[in-house]
């Protein structure tokens, strides 16, 4: 591993940028006045795309702003927004910001204590939510609050109004706490009609350094903190990113990841408003892929799990195809891989390879891009967690200009990115303009730019730990700069370990090697106890790909638990793990693994809402299994509740097999599985 670099690597700076010094509401008003009839957003409803122009967008934002003011929302307040991506989410956000307040986004899957923690920390009195499911959560939270006394130091729930924007199923609800979004807009029209010019003054009074959005941190080790991001923070990031990769008004973007995530605020909102980007909202999660294909976005940003699921989909489809189609795609992929390997380093293929690539693209790789909805992609990004180099390489081989980015909520999601002709599959690129990067003596990545957040809401101690007096953000991540000044991220600094032979390694790196298999959904790796031999792993299956494989092998099963316990499935995963071990140093290879009887669930606090594993929760909850793995036992007994497809459930005692790879050999003559296939 390279020695920690003490110097500063900078992305340079090109000045103030096109949108610096403004605010989101003022940018919206500018777009509404200069391009009033251009489409700002479109939402698919009942199979038809419903457009909203910039002028209509601005009008609805004004009505919502007046409506929120009529409910008592004042400058400096925080409005919570809870739900899936719909135009109303952004209308609520811009309406809130127009009167000097800010929004805190809450993931639609949040429940119970997590939901209460965010609402009480933000002291939100108004919640904008999506539908009956979210309304029921909030009503339940209120009833629980009323039915008990607060503990010492516990803050009360202050919510006074809940506004919902999907009334389906709520027709019979008559709680005075509740209000439909259209009623809020109507109330705003009446309130605003009596106060001409009031909103104009509020928008002009807004300062670029005001809080625009509060985003929660991932919370992998504790309850999430609330990071305050100003208009300046977000718009500086938008300017700097678009200097690397220009975005224009004619570009299309499909918004399907939660607005509570900094990644969506970064691209859809900050870049969208500063560059006039058109946003499209899928009808629902079931039609997301079809809607993506129909729009054909120019720009896309998704965490690794989305790219991994796309690859899994390709693998399943190709494995179901006939021999001729598999052969043609295999040839086309190999040609695309050769061309991609040259292009990402700035080289150009020769005439023969260019001709072969044109043919391969038409008959093999373009149809796959089209099926994935990526036929028109100019560039796309992945971030939030490491993406395996093999997955990265696959997308470049089929002609998708995928780039890794690195950043955190605390720096508006991005600080480092790949350039078009300078991509290395094991790095995250170089700093964007206006960003300084330094590796300190402990190997920690430090960042400094205009996008470093204001601080954690009501948590000055944590803020002081995160940002020092010189303005450097201490990321908590370990990394180094390679010979080309590309940043290589190892892992969270506290999770970087040292093997018995002195090798420094990251559990996340080993886990990503395992997760490259289409059959593995999650993997959590544990170091051996003192005197132990080799790594052990808890593995959960990808039910779609393993289920498809089981169907092809004529292997019957009832539940996920039943599938995970099949000897044939253990053999399947054993081969995948053995292959992953081949690329790892001997001292950090996985020696034993167990297929867990259930998938990790964010509702059980096992993974975050952005699907990052909470290692401390896993280590505590499955301590008996981990101990049995490390002791080298043959199996371990657990109790678990099994739920069947008809909704019935029963608690059972299960015996989980522990697979010892030290005695396993891949069957002779079996070649390595190609990247694009799930078949051996």
mmCIF file of C-alpha atoms in Angstrom, residues 267-612:
data_model
loop_
_atom_site.group_PDB
_atom_site.id
_atom_site.type_symbol
_atom_site.label_atom_id
_atom_site.label_comp_id
_atom_site.label_asym_id
_atom_site.label_seq_id
_atom_site.Cartn_x
_atom_site.Cartn_y
_atom_site.Cartn_z
ATOM 1 C CA UNK A 267 -28.196 15.922 -9.031
ATOM 2 C CA UNK A 268 -31.969 16.262 -9.322
ATOM 3 C CA UNK A 269 -32.394 19.428 -7.261
ATOM 4 C CA UNK A 270 -29.140 21.422 -7.207
ATOM 5 C CA UNK A 271 -28.028 20.564 -10.758
ATOM 6 C CA UNK A 272 -31.641 20.499 -11.929
ATOM 7 C CA UNK A 273 -32.430 24.050 -10.811
ATOM 8 C CA UNK A 274 -29.061 25.541 -11.721
ATOM 9 C CA UNK A 275 -29.044 24.002 -15.221
ATOM 10 C CA UNK A 276 -32.760 23.726 -16.059
ATOM 11 C CA UNK A 277 -32.761 19.927 -16.115
ATOM 12 C CA UNK A 278 -36.067 18.144 -16.827
ATOM 13 C CA UNK A 279 -37.032 15.630 -14.131
ATOM 14 C CA UNK A 280 -39.239 12.593 -14.766
ATOM 15 C CA UNK A 281 -40.962 10.635 -11.994
ATOM 16 C CA UNK A 282 -41.882 6.969 -12.607
ATOM 17 C CA UNK A 283 -45.456 5.878 -11.900
ATOM 18 C CA UNK A 284 -44.385 3.481 -9.147
ATOM 19 C CA UNK A 285 -41.601 1.068 -8.265
ATOM 20 C CA UNK A 286 -43.142 -1.727 -10.356
ATOM 21 C CA UNK A 287 -42.947 0.372 -13.564
ATOM 22 C CA UNK A 288 -39.626 2.032 -12.765
ATOM 23 C CA UNK A 289 -37.511 0.067 -15.236
ATOM 24 C CA UNK A 290 -40.073 0.414 -18.056
ATOM 25 C CA UNK A 291 -40.407 4.155 -17.380
ATOM 26 C CA UNK A 292 -36.621 4.520 -17.335
ATOM 27 C CA UNK A 293 -36.452 2.822 -20.714
ATOM 28 C CA UNK A 294 -39.252 5.010 -22.089
ATOM 29 C CA UNK A 295 -37.577 8.281 -21.042
ATOM 30 C CA UNK A 296 -34.032 7.231 -21.932
ATOM 31 C CA UNK A 297 -32.222 9.579 -19.516
ATOM 32 C CA UNK A 298 -29.032 11.416 -20.454
ATOM 33 C CA UNK A 299 -27.740 11.541 -16.873
ATOM 34 C CA UNK A 300 -28.146 9.076 -14.018
ATOM 35 C CA UNK A 301 -26.844 8.713 -10.477
ATOM 36 C CA UNK A 302 -27.430 5.592 -8.392
ATOM 37 C CA UNK A 303 -25.781 3.758 -5.509
ATOM 38 C CA UNK A 304 -23.960 0.461 -6.202
ATOM 39 C CA UNK A 305 -26.994 -1.701 -5.375
ATOM 40 C CA UNK A 306 -28.803 -0.345 -8.463
ATOM 41 C CA UNK A 307 -25.906 -1.162 -10.793
ATOM 42 C CA UNK A 308 -25.466 -4.568 -9.169
ATOM 43 C CA UNK A 309 -29.174 -5.330 -9.611
ATOM 44 C CA UNK A 310 -28.971 -4.296 -13.287
ATOM 45 C CA UNK A 311 -26.066 -6.668 -13.812
ATOM 46 C CA UNK A 312 -28.012 -9.435 -12.063
ATOM 47 C CA UNK A 313 -30.941 -8.786 -14.406
ATOM 48 C CA UNK A 314 -28.646 -9.078 -17.431
ATOM 49 C CA UNK A 315 -27.180 -12.318 -16.085
ATOM 50 C CA UNK A 316 -30.634 -13.850 -15.580
ATOM 51 C CA UNK A 317 -31.829 -12.801 -19.051
ATOM 52 C CA UNK A 318 -28.735 -14.075 -20.826
ATOM 53 C CA UNK A 319 -28.812 -17.348 -18.917
ATOM 54 C CA UNK A 320 -32.393 -17.856 -20.124
ATOM 55 C CA UNK A 321 -31.414 -17.142 -23.755
ATOM 56 C CA UNK A 322 -30.491 -19.758 -26.341
ATOM 57 C CA UNK A 323 -26.967 -20.860 -27.184
ATOM 58 C CA UNK A 324 -26.690 -18.607 -30.274
ATOM 59 C CA UNK A 325 -27.685 -15.433 -28.405
ATOM 60 C CA UNK A 326 -25.310 -16.271 -25.562
ATOM 61 C CA UNK A 327 -22.454 -16.792 -28.015
ATOM 62 C CA UNK A 328 -23.155 -13.553 -29.886
ATOM 63 C CA UNK A 329 -23.325 -11.553 -26.663
ATOM 64 C CA UNK A 330 -20.147 -13.181 -25.353
ATOM 65 C CA UNK A 331 -18.280 -12.147 -28.514
ATOM 66 C CA UNK A 332 -19.742 -8.634 -28.421
ATOM 67 C CA UNK A 333 -18.879 -8.241 -24.769
ATOM 68 C CA UNK A 334 -15.260 -9.256 -25.332
ATOM 69 C CA UNK A 335 -14.921 -6.682 -28.142
ATOM 70 C CA UNK A 336 -16.555 -3.982 -25.995
ATOM 71 C CA UNK A 337 -14.277 -4.834 -23.084
ATOM 72 C CA UNK A 338 -11.162 -4.355 -25.220
ATOM 73 C CA UNK A 339 -12.375 -0.993 -26.526
ATOM 74 C CA UNK A 340 -13.409 0.175 -23.035
ATOM 75 C CA UNK A 341 -9.998 -0.744 -21.603
ATOM 76 C CA UNK A 342 -8.403 1.567 -24.171
ATOM 77 C CA UNK A 343 -10.851 4.454 -23.969
ATOM 78 C CA UNK A 344 -10.794 4.858 -20.185
ATOM 79 C CA UNK A 345 -7.066 5.529 -20.435
ATOM 80 C CA UNK A 346 -7.376 7.998 -23.313
ATOM 81 C CA UNK A 347 -6.257 5.588 -26.061
ATOM 82 C CA UNK A 348 -8.033 5.050 -29.391
ATOM 83 C CA UNK A 349 -8.768 1.641 -30.944
ATOM 84 C CA UNK A 350 -7.381 0.825 -34.393
ATOM 85 C CA UNK A 351 -9.530 0.597 -37.580
ATOM 86 C CA UNK A 352 -10.144 -3.163 -37.289
ATOM 87 C CA UNK A 353 -11.211 -3.002 -33.662
ATOM 88 C CA UNK A 354 -13.407 0.045 -34.361
ATOM 89 C CA UNK A 355 -15.239 -1.846 -37.119
ATOM 90 C CA UNK A 356 -15.680 -4.914 -34.937
ATOM 91 C CA UNK A 357 -16.979 -2.683 -32.157
ATOM 92 C CA UNK A 358 -19.583 -1.070 -34.435
ATOM 93 C CA UNK A 359 -20.920 -4.524 -35.323
ATOM 94 C CA UNK A 360 -20.741 -5.753 -31.707
ATOM 95 C CA UNK A 361 -22.616 -2.691 -30.501
ATOM 96 C CA UNK A 362 -25.475 -3.215 -32.954
ATOM 97 C CA UNK A 363 -25.952 -6.942 -32.412
ATOM 98 C CA UNK A 364 -24.909 -7.449 -28.785
ATOM 99 C CA UNK A 365 -24.352 -4.559 -26.392
ATOM 100 C CA UNK A 366 -26.773 -1.850 -27.570
ATOM 101 C CA UNK A 367 -29.839 -4.132 -27.150
ATOM 102 C CA UNK A 368 -28.742 -4.756 -23.545
ATOM 103 C CA UNK A 369 -28.330 -1.015 -22.886
ATOM 104 C CA UNK A 370 -31.772 -0.444 -24.351
ATOM 105 C CA UNK A 371 -33.355 -3.085 -22.099
ATOM 106 C CA UNK A 372 -31.778 -1.392 -19.078
ATOM 107 C CA UNK A 373 -32.999 2.067 -20.133
ATOM 108 C CA UNK A 374 -29.427 3.259 -20.737
ATOM 109 C CA UNK A 375 -29.449 3.611 -24.530
ATOM 110 C CA UNK A 376 -29.127 7.437 -24.471
ATOM 111 C CA UNK A 377 -26.895 7.807 -21.416
ATOM 112 C CA UNK A 378 -24.094 10.344 -21.824
ATOM 113 C CA UNK A 379 -22.655 9.758 -18.384
ATOM 114 C CA UNK A 380 -23.767 8.225 -15.133
ATOM 115 C CA UNK A 381 -22.416 8.001 -11.633
ATOM 116 C CA UNK A 382 -22.221 5.622 -8.718
ATOM 117 C CA UNK A 383 -21.452 6.572 -5.131
ATOM 118 C CA UNK A 384 -22.377 6.118 -1.502
ATOM 119 C CA UNK A 385 -20.426 2.845 -1.230
ATOM 120 C CA UNK A 386 -17.691 1.064 -3.197
ATOM 121 C CA UNK A 387 -18.640 -0.555 -6.497
ATOM 122 C CA UNK A 388 -16.778 -3.736 -7.360
ATOM 123 C CA UNK A 389 -14.221 -3.259 -10.181
ATOM 124 C CA UNK A 390 -15.752 -6.154 -12.140
ATOM 125 C CA UNK A 391 -19.224 -4.565 -12.067
ATOM 126 C CA UNK A 392 -17.671 -1.234 -13.059
ATOM 127 C CA UNK A 393 -15.871 -2.851 -15.983
ATOM 128 C CA UNK A 394 -19.019 -4.654 -17.167
ATOM 129 C CA UNK A 395 -20.901 -1.398 -17.767
ATOM 130 C CA UNK A 396 -18.011 0.157 -19.658
ATOM 131 C CA UNK A 397 -17.773 -2.976 -21.808
ATOM 132 C CA UNK A 398 -21.432 -2.592 -22.868
ATOM 133 C CA UNK A 399 -20.905 1.102 -23.657
ATOM 134 C CA UNK A 400 -22.149 2.843 -20.492
ATOM 135 C CA UNK A 401 -20.002 5.806 -19.395
ATOM 136 C CA UNK A 402 -20.163 4.987 -15.679
ATOM 137 C CA UNK A 403 -18.054 6.973 -13.223
ATOM 138 C CA UNK A 404 -17.286 6.485 -9.565
ATOM 139 C CA UNK A 405 -17.672 9.478 -7.273
ATOM 140 C CA UNK A 406 -16.610 9.980 -3.688
ATOM 141 C CA UNK A 407 -18.156 12.266 -1.133
ATOM 142 C CA UNK A 408 -20.349 12.415 1.936
ATOM 143 C CA UNK A 409 -23.502 14.139 3.083
ATOM 144 C CA UNK A 410 -21.200 16.608 4.852
ATOM 145 C CA UNK A 411 -19.743 17.814 1.520
ATOM 146 C CA UNK A 412 -22.953 17.674 -0.545
ATOM 147 C CA UNK A 413 -22.295 14.139 -1.739
ATOM 148 C CA UNK A 414 -19.396 14.741 -4.096
ATOM 149 C CA UNK A 415 -15.778 15.829 -3.906
ATOM 150 C CA UNK A 416 -13.969 13.424 -6.230
ATOM 151 C CA UNK A 417 -14.993 12.005 -9.612
ATOM 152 C CA UNK A 418 -13.584 10.218 -12.648
ATOM 153 C CA UNK A 419 -13.012 12.115 -15.893
ATOM 154 C CA UNK A 420 -14.209 10.680 -19.220
ATOM 155 C CA UNK A 421 -10.758 9.672 -20.454
ATOM 156 C CA UNK A 422 -9.178 8.974 -17.072
ATOM 157 C CA UNK A 423 -11.013 6.127 -15.355
ATOM 158 C CA UNK A 424 -9.451 3.471 -13.156
ATOM 159 C CA UNK A 425 -11.802 0.768 -11.928
ATOM 160 C CA UNK A 426 -10.223 0.545 -8.472
ATOM 161 C CA UNK A 427 -10.182 4.301 -7.745
ATOM 162 C CA UNK A 428 -12.753 7.078 -7.341
ATOM 163 C CA UNK A 429 -10.957 9.630 -9.511
ATOM 164 C CA UNK A 430 -9.583 13.101 -8.771
ATOM 165 C CA UNK A 431 -11.015 16.170 -6.960
ATOM 166 C CA UNK A 432 -13.574 18.345 -8.732
ATOM 167 C CA UNK A 433 -12.875 22.069 -9.170
ATOM 168 C CA UNK A 434 -12.775 24.038 -5.942
ATOM 169 C CA UNK A 435 -12.029 20.956 -3.824
ATOM 170 C CA UNK A 436 -8.801 20.327 -1.928
ATOM 171 C CA UNK A 437 -7.887 16.811 -0.825
ATOM 172 C CA UNK A 438 -5.259 15.806 1.716
ATOM 173 C CA UNK A 439 -4.286 12.530 3.369
ATOM 174 C CA UNK A 440 -3.120 13.123 6.937
ATOM 175 C CA UNK A 441 -0.471 11.240 8.871
ATOM 176 C CA UNK A 442 -3.016 8.660 10.045
ATOM 177 C CA UNK A 443 -4.096 7.915 6.477
ATOM 178 C CA UNK A 444 -7.448 9.729 6.870
ATOM 179 C CA UNK A 445 -8.978 11.520 3.865
ATOM 180 C CA UNK A 446 -9.490 15.250 4.496
ATOM 181 C CA UNK A 447 -11.528 17.491 2.173
ATOM 182 C CA UNK A 448 -12.046 21.243 1.910
ATOM 183 C CA UNK A 449 -14.358 23.200 -0.391
ATOM 184 C CA UNK A 450 -17.269 25.628 -0.493
ATOM 185 C CA UNK A 451 -19.565 22.602 -0.296
ATOM 186 C CA UNK A 452 -18.526 21.568 3.232
ATOM 187 C CA UNK A 453 -21.716 21.644 5.290
ATOM 188 C CA UNK A 454 -22.717 24.205 7.949
ATOM 189 C CA UNK A 455 -22.697 21.558 10.679
ATOM 190 C CA UNK A 456 -24.850 18.977 12.408
ATOM 191 C CA UNK A 457 -28.190 20.350 13.543
ATOM 192 C CA UNK A 458 -28.144 21.019 17.307
ATOM 193 C CA UNK A 459 -24.923 19.030 17.693
ATOM 194 C CA UNK A 460 -21.945 21.420 17.942
ATOM 195 C CA UNK A 461 -19.699 18.783 19.525
ATOM 196 C CA UNK A 462 -20.034 16.431 16.543
ATOM 197 C CA UNK A 463 -19.589 19.385 14.171
ATOM 198 C CA UNK A 464 -16.309 20.361 15.838
ATOM 199 C CA UNK A 465 -15.065 16.780 15.452
ATOM 200 C CA UNK A 466 -16.020 16.698 11.756
ATOM 201 C CA UNK A 467 -14.625 20.083 10.605
ATOM 202 C CA UNK A 468 -11.448 21.595 12.028
ATOM 203 C CA UNK A 469 -10.621 25.291 12.379
ATOM 204 C CA UNK A 470 -8.910 25.366 8.972
ATOM 205 C CA UNK A 471 -12.127 24.169 7.319
ATOM 206 C CA UNK A 472 -10.950 20.605 6.611
ATOM 207 C CA UNK A 473 -13.683 17.965 6.718
ATOM 208 C CA UNK A 474 -12.408 14.856 8.504
ATOM 209 C CA UNK A 475 -14.181 12.109 6.577
ATOM 210 C CA UNK A 476 -13.299 9.194 8.859
ATOM 211 C CA UNK A 477 -12.316 7.233 5.735
ATOM 212 C CA UNK A 478 -8.874 5.779 5.120
ATOM 213 C CA UNK A 479 -7.325 6.099 1.683
ATOM 214 C CA UNK A 480 -4.290 6.978 -0.387
ATOM 215 C CA UNK A 481 -3.355 8.579 -3.707
ATOM 216 C CA UNK A 482 -1.989 6.310 -6.408
ATOM 217 C CA UNK A 483 0.795 7.210 -8.824
ATOM 218 C CA UNK A 484 -1.692 9.155 -11.019
ATOM 219 C CA UNK A 485 -3.096 11.142 -8.050
ATOM 220 C CA UNK A 486 -6.312 9.137 -8.164
ATOM 221 C CA UNK A 487 -7.911 8.621 -4.780
ATOM 222 C CA UNK A 488 -8.212 5.032 -3.568
ATOM 223 C CA UNK A 489 -10.653 4.645 -0.664
ATOM 224 C CA UNK A 490 -9.882 1.712 1.612
ATOM 225 C CA UNK A 491 -12.702 1.770 4.188
ATOM 226 C CA UNK A 492 -13.837 3.606 7.290
ATOM 227 C CA UNK A 493 -10.635 4.376 9.161
ATOM 228 C CA UNK A 494 -11.768 2.507 12.270
ATOM 229 C CA UNK A 495 -12.528 -0.592 10.163
ATOM 230 C CA UNK A 496 -9.096 -0.905 8.534
ATOM 231 C CA UNK A 497 -7.439 -3.945 10.092
ATOM 232 C CA UNK A 498 -4.040 -5.601 10.074
ATOM 233 C CA UNK A 499 -3.608 -9.317 9.382
ATOM 234 C CA UNK A 500 -1.167 -11.546 11.261
ATOM 235 C CA UNK A 501 1.485 -11.075 8.561
ATOM 236 C CA UNK A 502 1.184 -7.268 8.682
ATOM 237 C CA UNK A 503 -1.115 -6.931 5.628
ATOM 238 C CA UNK A 504 -3.504 -3.964 6.023
ATOM 239 C CA UNK A 505 -6.942 -4.778 4.694
ATOM 240 C CA UNK A 506 -10.543 -3.711 4.655
ATOM 241 C CA UNK A 507 -13.462 -5.967 5.439
ATOM 242 C CA UNK A 508 -15.476 -3.977 2.891
ATOM 243 C CA UNK A 509 -13.001 -4.869 0.143
ATOM 244 C CA UNK A 510 -13.396 -8.597 0.838
ATOM 245 C CA UNK A 511 -17.172 -8.206 1.116
ATOM 246 C CA UNK A 512 -17.333 -6.483 -2.267
ATOM 247 C CA UNK A 513 -15.361 -9.342 -3.806
ATOM 248 C CA UNK A 514 -17.998 -11.751 -2.502
ATOM 249 C CA UNK A 515 -20.892 -9.497 -3.523
ATOM 250 C CA UNK A 516 -19.706 -9.424 -7.117
ATOM 251 C CA UNK A 517 -21.309 -12.853 -7.386
ATOM 252 C CA UNK A 518 -24.849 -12.509 -8.768
ATOM 253 C CA UNK A 519 -25.991 -14.962 -6.088
ATOM 254 C CA UNK A 520 -24.781 -12.930 -3.093
ATOM 255 C CA UNK A 521 -26.899 -10.017 -1.884
ATOM 256 C CA UNK A 522 -24.923 -9.079 1.232
ATOM 257 C CA UNK A 523 -21.781 -10.371 2.920
ATOM 258 C CA UNK A 524 -20.332 -9.429 6.297
ATOM 259 C CA UNK A 525 -16.775 -10.584 6.941
ATOM 260 C CA UNK A 526 -15.194 -11.058 10.360
ATOM 261 C CA UNK A 527 -11.538 -11.329 11.289
ATOM 262 C CA UNK A 528 -10.396 -14.457 13.151
ATOM 263 C CA UNK A 529 -10.049 -14.480 16.909
ATOM 264 C CA UNK A 530 -6.513 -14.296 18.263
ATOM 265 C CA UNK A 531 -4.749 -17.429 17.083
ATOM 266 C CA UNK A 532 -7.521 -18.201 14.578
ATOM 267 C CA UNK A 533 -7.046 -19.029 10.915
ATOM 268 C CA UNK A 534 -8.572 -16.893 8.212
ATOM 269 C CA UNK A 535 -11.712 -14.845 7.681
ATOM 270 C CA UNK A 536 -15.303 -15.954 8.194
ATOM 271 C CA UNK A 537 -18.428 -14.586 6.521
ATOM 272 C CA UNK A 538 -22.178 -14.248 6.989
ATOM 273 C CA UNK A 539 -23.758 -14.322 3.527
ATOM 274 C CA UNK A 540 -27.309 -13.565 2.401
ATOM 275 C CA UNK A 541 -28.608 -14.690 -0.966
ATOM 276 C CA UNK A 542 -30.022 -12.641 -3.818
ATOM 277 C CA UNK A 543 -33.420 -14.395 -4.007
ATOM 278 C CA UNK A 544 -34.067 -13.404 -7.641
ATOM 279 C CA UNK A 545 -30.867 -14.781 -9.150
ATOM 280 C CA UNK A 546 -30.600 -17.801 -6.865
ATOM 281 C CA UNK A 547 -34.287 -18.511 -7.452
ATOM 282 C CA UNK A 548 -33.732 -18.358 -11.232
ATOM 283 C CA UNK A 549 -30.729 -20.666 -10.897
ATOM 284 C CA UNK A 550 -32.758 -23.098 -8.758
ATOM 285 C CA UNK A 551 -35.532 -23.130 -11.360
ATOM 286 C CA UNK A 552 -33.000 -23.891 -14.104
ATOM 287 C CA UNK A 553 -31.575 -26.697 -11.951
ATOM 288 C CA UNK A 554 -35.118 -28.002 -11.209
ATOM 289 C CA UNK A 555 -34.561 -27.461 -7.501
ATOM 290 C CA UNK A 556 -37.817 -26.902 -5.610
ATOM 291 C CA UNK A 557 -38.109 -24.742 -2.480
ATOM 292 C CA UNK A 558 -40.786 -22.925 -0.460
ATOM 293 C CA UNK A 559 -39.270 -19.953 1.376
ATOM 294 C CA UNK A 560 -36.048 -17.979 1.391
ATOM 295 C CA UNK A 561 -35.028 -19.943 4.490
ATOM 296 C CA UNK A 562 -35.642 -23.222 2.693
ATOM 297 C CA UNK A 563 -33.636 -22.052 -0.347
ATOM 298 C CA UNK A 564 -30.710 -20.887 1.794
ATOM 299 C CA UNK A 565 -30.493 -24.265 3.487
ATOM 300 C CA UNK A 566 -30.227 -26.359 0.303
ATOM 301 C CA UNK A 567 -26.903 -28.251 -0.045
ATOM 302 C CA UNK A 568 -26.876 -27.412 -3.761
ATOM 303 C CA UNK A 569 -27.071 -23.694 -2.956
ATOM 304 C CA UNK A 570 -24.212 -24.039 -0.476
ATOM 305 C CA UNK A 571 -22.122 -25.665 -3.213
ATOM 306 C CA UNK A 572 -23.043 -22.832 -5.600
ATOM 307 C CA UNK A 573 -21.944 -20.123 -3.155
ATOM 308 C CA UNK A 574 -18.856 -22.119 -2.149
ATOM 309 C CA UNK A 575 -17.607 -22.029 -5.736
ATOM 310 C CA UNK A 576 -18.262 -18.290 -5.982
ATOM 311 C CA UNK A 577 -16.415 -17.668 -2.705
ATOM 312 C CA UNK A 578 -13.505 -19.856 -3.748
ATOM 313 C CA UNK A 579 -13.188 -17.830 -6.968
ATOM 314 C CA UNK A 580 -13.250 -14.570 -4.994
ATOM 315 C CA UNK A 581 -10.497 -15.898 -2.725
ATOM 316 C CA UNK A 582 -8.164 -16.432 -5.674
ATOM 317 C CA UNK A 583 -7.595 -12.674 -5.978
ATOM 318 C CA UNK A 584 -6.973 -12.146 -2.246
ATOM 319 C CA UNK A 585 -3.766 -12.535 -0.216
ATOM 320 C CA UNK A 586 -3.629 -15.868 1.607
ATOM 321 C CA UNK A 587 -3.967 -14.306 5.064
ATOM 322 C CA UNK A 588 -7.300 -12.601 4.361
ATOM 323 C CA UNK A 589 -9.117 -15.295 2.404
ATOM 324 C CA UNK A 590 -12.526 -16.447 3.607
ATOM 325 C CA UNK A 591 -12.161 -19.892 5.209
ATOM 326 C CA UNK A 592 -15.692 -20.549 6.480
ATOM 327 C CA UNK A 593 -19.113 -19.108 5.726
ATOM 328 C CA UNK A 594 -22.748 -19.572 6.618
ATOM 329 C CA UNK A 595 -25.804 -18.754 4.501
ATOM 330 C CA UNK A 596 -28.019 -16.733 6.786
ATOM 331 C CA UNK A 597 -31.632 -17.872 7.142
ATOM 332 C CA UNK A 598 -32.992 -14.344 6.428
ATOM 333 C CA UNK A 599 -32.141 -11.242 4.457
ATOM 334 C CA UNK A 600 -30.877 -8.146 6.241
ATOM 335 C CA UNK A 601 -33.701 -5.695 6.857
ATOM 336 C CA UNK A 602 -33.555 -1.916 7.500
ATOM 337 C CA UNK A 603 -36.623 -2.261 9.734
ATOM 338 C CA UNK A 604 -34.515 -4.510 11.972
ATOM 339 C CA UNK A 605 -31.688 -1.912 11.998
ATOM 340 C CA UNK A 606 -29.399 -4.429 10.266
ATOM 341 C CA UNK A 607 -28.804 -2.128 7.298
ATOM 342 C CA UNK A 608 -29.385 1.574 6.799
ATOM 343 C CA UNK A 609 -32.030 3.050 4.486
ATOM 344 C CA UNK A 610 -29.280 3.356 1.865
ATOM 345 C CA UNK A 611 -28.424 -0.327 2.412
ATOM 346 C CA UNK A 612 -25.154 0.083 4.281
#
